[in-house]
XYZ file of N, CA and C in Angstrom:
393
model
N -8.023 -11.000 15.106
C -8.393 -9.613 15.183
C -9.647 -9.380 14.370
N -10.582 -8.659 14.946
C -11.809 -8.320 14.264
C -11.579 -7.082 13.407
N -12.094 -7.120 12.190
C -11.936 -5.970 11.296
C -12.684 -4.777 11.877
N -12.075 -3.612 11.755
C -12.683 -2.376 12.234
C -12.442 -1.284 11.209
N -13.410 -0.395 11.051
C -13.155 0.728 10.145
C -11.926 1.504 10.616
N -11.140 1.969 9.671
C -9.911 2.679 9.990
C -10.181 3.849 10.933
N -11.256 4.573 10.694
C -11.571 5.756 11.494
C -11.849 5.423 12.964
N -12.165 4.170 13.255
C -12.458 3.790 14.643
C -11.211 3.329 15.397
N -10.072 3.248 14.715
C -8.833 2.854 15.384
C -8.384 3.955 16.340
N -7.628 3.601 17.379
C -7.137 4.617 18.321
C -6.235 5.630 17.624
N -6.410 6.880 17.975
C -5.581 7.946 17.419
C -6.431 9.097 16.933
N -5.833 10.273 16.972
C -6.598 11.466 16.578
C -6.470 11.782 15.094
N -5.507 11.159 14.406
C -5.336 11.406 12.981
C -4.824 10.141 12.294
N -4.659 10.233 10.990
C -4.229 9.074 10.191
C -2.904 8.504 10.674
N -1.937 9.371 10.930
C -0.603 8.918 11.366
C -0.716 8.113 12.667
N -1.487 8.606 13.633
C -1.630 7.890 14.914
C -2.412 6.592 14.753
N -3.402 6.581 13.865
C -4.160 5.343 13.641
C -3.269 4.274 13.024
N -2.425 4.665 12.054
C -1.487 3.685 11.497
C -0.493 3.236 12.564
N -0.036 4.150 13.405
C 0.898 3.791 14.478
C 0.277 2.752 15.407
N -1.034 2.856 15.634
C -1.704 1.870 16.495
C -1.671 0.472 15.885
N -1.427 0.408 14.571
C -1.302 -0.874 13.870
C 0.164 -1.285 13.697
N 1.074 -0.472 14.225
C 2.500 -0.769 14.110
C 3.128 -0.241 12.834
N 2.428 0.638 12.129
C 2.922 1.196 10.862
C 3.373 2.625 11.115
N 4.684 2.861 10.969
C 5.257 4.187 11.191
C 6.215 4.527 10.061
N 6.173 5.792 9.618
C 7.112 6.234 8.594
C 8.536 5.985 9.071
N 9.359 5.443 8.181
C 10.744 5.131 8.512
C 10.910 3.743 9.083
N 9.821 3.100 9.481
C 9.892 1.751 10.019
C 9.806 0.711 8.913
N 9.893 -0.537 9.313
C 9.749 -1.641 8.367
C 8.527 -2.455 8.736
N 7.948 -3.081 7.741
C 6.782 -3.922 7.959
C 6.772 -5.045 6.939
N 6.039 -6.064 7.249
C 5.913 -7.264 6.431
C 4.761 -7.073 5.429
N 4.969 -7.481 4.180
C 3.923 -7.318 3.175
C 2.670 -8.126 3.486
N 2.822 -9.301 4.092
C 1.627 -10.066 4.468
C 0.829 -9.334 5.547
N 1.526 -8.709 6.497
C 0.831 -7.928 7.524
C 0.104 -6.753 6.879
N 0.742 -6.121 5.915
C 0.091 -5.010 5.217
C -1.139 -5.478 4.446
N -1.052 -6.659 3.866
C -2.215 -7.191 3.144
C -3.397 -7.372 4.094
N -3.127 -7.875 5.287
C -4.187 -8.050 6.281
C -4.751 -6.701 6.718
N -3.872 -5.739 6.972
C -4.320 -4.399 7.371
C -5.169 -3.767 6.273
N -4.725 -3.882 5.033
C -5.486 -3.313 3.912
C -6.881 -3.919 3.842
N -6.963 -5.222 3.995
C -8.250 -5.913 3.928
C -9.133 -5.575 5.127
N -8.563 -5.646 6.323
C -9.371 -5.464 7.534
C -9.805 -4.025 7.788
N -9.020 -3.069 7.307
C -9.306 -1.667 7.635
C -9.560 -0.805 6.398
N -9.647 -1.454 5.245
C -9.956 -0.776 3.986
C -9.051 0.432 3.739
N -7.754 0.166 3.783
C -6.768 1.198 3.464
C -6.045 0.790 2.184
N -5.481 1.772 1.508
C -4.691 1.504 0.314
C -3.247 1.284 0.716
N -2.617 0.306 0.090
C -1.187 0.080 0.284
C -0.543 0.112 -1.099
N 0.422 0.999 -1.250
C 1.134 1.158 -2.517
C 2.561 0.668 -2.348
N 2.940 -0.306 -3.159
C 4.269 -0.901 -3.119
C 5.103 -0.263 -4.233
N 6.227 0.312 -3.851
C 7.151 0.928 -4.806
C 8.398 0.078 -4.914
N 8.975 0.055 -6.119
C 10.182 -0.703 -6.384
C 11.375 0.233 -6.591
N 11.114 1.524 -6.600
C 12.137 2.553 -6.795
C 12.017 3.546 -5.646
N 13.010 3.534 -4.765
C 12.968 4.387 -3.578
C 12.912 5.862 -3.897
N 13.626 6.293 -4.927
C 13.623 7.715 -5.267
C 12.235 8.167 -5.708
N 11.586 7.386 -6.547
C 10.225 7.729 -6.975
C 9.304 7.770 -5.756
N 9.399 6.792 -4.898
C 8.535 6.725 -3.719
C 8.700 7.937 -2.815
N 9.927 8.409 -2.672
C 10.213 9.495 -1.733
C 9.981 10.894 -2.315
N 9.948 11.020 -3.629
C 9.905 12.358 -4.224
C 8.617 12.662 -4.977
N 7.627 11.803 -4.895
C 6.400 12.022 -5.649
C 5.183 11.689 -4.802
N 4.034 11.974 -5.358
C 2.779 11.594 -4.704
C 2.145 10.458 -5.494
N 1.250 9.755 -4.867
C 0.550 8.670 -5.550
C -0.231 9.236 -6.734
N -0.905 10.370 -6.520
C -1.687 10.980 -7.586
C -0.813 11.339 -8.789
N 0.358 11.955 -8.532
C 1.227 12.317 -9.646
C 1.783 11.072 -10.329
N 2.091 10.035 -9.568
C 2.597 8.803 -10.162
C 1.532 8.137 -11.036
N 0.300 8.112 -10.557
C -0.777 7.517 -11.351
C -0.957 8.285 -12.656
N -0.853 9.616 -12.601
C -0.971 10.424 -13.815
C 0.246 10.237 -14.721
N 1.446 10.289 -14.139
C 2.674 10.192 -14.936
C 2.827 8.841 -15.619
N 2.343 7.788 -14.992
C 2.519 6.437 -15.532
C 1.222 5.850 -16.082
N 0.260 6.703 -16.345
C -1.050 6.256 -16.819
C -0.953 5.396 -18.083
N -0.068 5.761 -18.988
C 0.045 5.051 -20.262
C 1.041 3.882 -20.216
N 1.659 3.667 -19.069
C 2.629 2.581 -18.910
C 1.893 1.350 -18.395
N 2.102 0.196 -19.002
C 1.462 -1.017 -18.484
C 1.776 -1.190 -16.992
N 0.788 -1.622 -16.245
C 0.932 -1.732 -14.785
C 2.178 -2.513 -14.370
N 2.465 -3.597 -15.051
C 3.617 -4.430 -14.684
C 4.951 -3.727 -14.918
N 4.955 -2.655 -15.695
C 6.193 -1.935 -15.997
C 6.368 -0.664 -15.162
N 5.412 -0.363 -14.315
C 5.496 0.836 -13.480
C 6.414 0.589 -12.289
N 6.961 1.674 -11.702
C 7.820 1.498 -10.522
C 7.015 1.384 -9.222
N 5.728 1.124 -9.326
C 4.849 0.982 -8.160
C 3.631 0.160 -8.560
N 2.952 -0.373 -7.538
C 1.749 -1.158 -7.784
C 0.942 -1.210 -6.485
N -0.357 -1.203 -6.612
C -1.216 -1.352 -5.434
C -1.007 -2.780 -4.910
N -1.006 -2.957 -3.598
C -0.614 -4.228 -2.976
C -1.421 -5.426 -3.461
N -2.741 -5.313 -3.557
C -3.542 -6.458 -4.011
C -3.147 -6.865 -5.420
N -2.916 -5.865 -6.275
C -2.507 -6.137 -7.651
C -1.103 -6.753 -7.673
N -0.239 -6.304 -6.757
C 1.106 -6.858 -6.650
C 1.043 -8.357 -6.334
N 0.244 -8.725 -5.333
C 0.125 -10.142 -4.975
C -0.447 -10.952 -6.143
N -1.470 -10.429 -6.809
C -2.071 -11.136 -7.946
C -1.052 -11.301 -9.069
N -0.299 -10.245 -9.351
C 0.724 -10.304 -10.401
C 1.802 -11.324 -10.053
N 2.289 -11.289 -8.824
C 3.341 -12.218 -8.412
C 2.865 -13.668 -8.458
N 1.601 -13.905 -8.135
C 1.065 -15.272 -8.205
C 1.061 -15.792 -9.640
N 0.909 -14.892 -10.638
C 0.955 -15.343 -12.037
C 2.372 -15.730 -12.441
N 3.360 -15.077 -11.824
C 4.765 -15.369 -12.135
C 5.268 -16.551 -11.317
N 4.904 -16.561 -10.036
C 5.385 -17.578 -9.110
C 4.214 -18.104 -8.275
N 3.502 -19.126 -8.786
C 2.386 -19.678 -8.015
C 2.841 -20.072 -6.602
N 2.042 -19.719 -5.611
C 2.409 -19.994 -4.228
C 3.228 -18.884 -3.598
N 3.332 -17.751 -4.276
C 4.126 -16.621 -3.787
C 3.717 -16.208 -2.366
N 2.432 -15.984 -2.144
C 1.959 -15.542 -0.827
C 2.230 -16.592 0.238
N 2.016 -17.855 -0.095
C 2.278 -18.930 0.866
C 3.763 -18.985 1.218
N 4.617 -18.768 0.234
C 6.059 -18.795 0.488
C 6.479 -17.660 1.418
N 5.746 -16.559 1.368
C 6.085 -15.416 2.223
C 5.822 -15.697 3.702
N 5.026 -16.705 3.983
C 4.780 -17.056 5.382
C 6.040 -17.616 6.036
N 6.888 -18.265 5.255
C 8.131 -18.797 5.807
C 9.324 -17.901 5.506
N 9.229 -17.113 4.444
C 10.286 -16.165 4.080
C 9.658 -14.781 3.904
N 9.403 -14.079 5.001
C 8.715 -12.785 4.907
C 9.475 -11.780 4.049
N 8.720 -10.958 3.368
C 9.277 -9.863 2.591
C 8.925 -8.579 3.331
N 9.955 -7.846 3.713
C 9.711 -6.602 4.436
C 9.888 -5.415 3.502
N 9.278 -4.318 3.914
C 9.348 -3.086 3.138
C 9.484 -1.918 4.096
N 10.136 -0.869 3.622
C 10.270 0.359 4.406
C 9.026 1.213 4.195
N 8.477 1.710 5.274
C 7.316 2.604 5.195
C 7.838 4.001 4.885
N 7.480 4.510 3.713
C 7.941 5.820 3.265
C 6.968 6.913 3.681
N 5.665 6.615 3.623
C 4.666 7.629 3.949
C 3.358 6.975 4.347
N 2.621 7.664 5.185
C 1.231 7.335 5.481
C 0.453 8.630 5.328
N -0.796 8.526 5.002
C -1.597 9.735 4.844
C -2.977 9.421 4.313
N -3.609 10.455 3.799
C -4.924 10.341 3.174
C -4.827 10.901 1.768
N -5.561 10.316 0.860
C -5.660 10.854 -0.487
C -7.098 10.695 -0.944
N -7.521 11.537 -1.863
C -8.867 11.411 -2.377
C -8.869 10.381 -3.503
N -9.795 9.445 -3.406
C -9.920 8.394 -4.414
C -11.399 8.173 -4.693
N -11.693 7.665 -5.870
C -13.083 7.412 -6.214
C -13.582 6.143 -5.542
N -14.778 6.243 -4.991
C -15.492 5.100 -4.405
C -16.942 5.266 -4.840
N -17.415 4.367 -5.685
C -18.776 4.455 -6.217
C -19.014 5.818 -6.876
N -18.064 6.252 -7.691
C -18.145 7.502 -8.464
C -18.127 8.769 -7.615
N -17.712 8.659 -6.359
C -17.623 9.815 -5.475
C -16.205 9.874 -4.919
N -15.626 11.081 -4.895
C -14.300 11.240 -4.298
C -14.420 11.212 -2.782
N -13.677 10.321 -2.160
C -13.683 10.208 -0.704
C -12.245 10.115 -0.213
N -11.984 10.587 1.009
C -10.623 10.433 1.541
C -10.342 8.963 1.833
N -9.168 8.514 1.414
C -8.756 7.130 1.656
C -7.408 7.134 2.351
N -7.293 6.457 3.496
C -5.980 6.331 4.126
C -5.081 5.446 3.271
N -3.799 5.761 3.253
C -2.863 4.965 2.466
C -1.536 4.799 3.197
N -0.818 3.761 2.773
C 0.555 3.494 3.179
C 1.365 3.355 1.903
N 2.510 4.007 1.858
C 3.427 3.896 0.719
C 4.686 3.223 1.242
N 5.064 2.081 0.627
C 6.248 1.342 1.069
C 7.180 1.092 -0.110
N 8.457 0.854 0.218
C 9.464 0.502 -0.782
C 10.009 -0.873 -0.460
N 10.010 -1.758 -1.462
C 10.637 -3.071 -1.317
C 11.945 -3.066 -2.083
N 12.794 -3.970 -1.709
C 14.007 -4.093 -2.486
C 15.188 -3.990 -1.659
């Protein structure tokens, strides 16, 4: 698959564009597939380890609420950071997932404002829960 900007994917809004990639709220998806989607379409993927936090908060509020908590101790982590962290604990983690996929429930898709080169821009995101 050739990488394409998220905005050029089929669909009239963020929800439909994610659906064109097979990502739907309430559905399940593989973390390796999400890693590819994040890379190819420049979207944010947030992995949550606590379903209640994932379902009852926003990414912005979570980032503010857990600002002083070390990243490894938070109930969520951005997907790229999650893979990097897991590789420090278990070298070969990503490779092992090719034979033993890890799936996650898609809790939300949407847009949020995030800084890019010191400018706030809308960023599509996926919020998932593992466990």
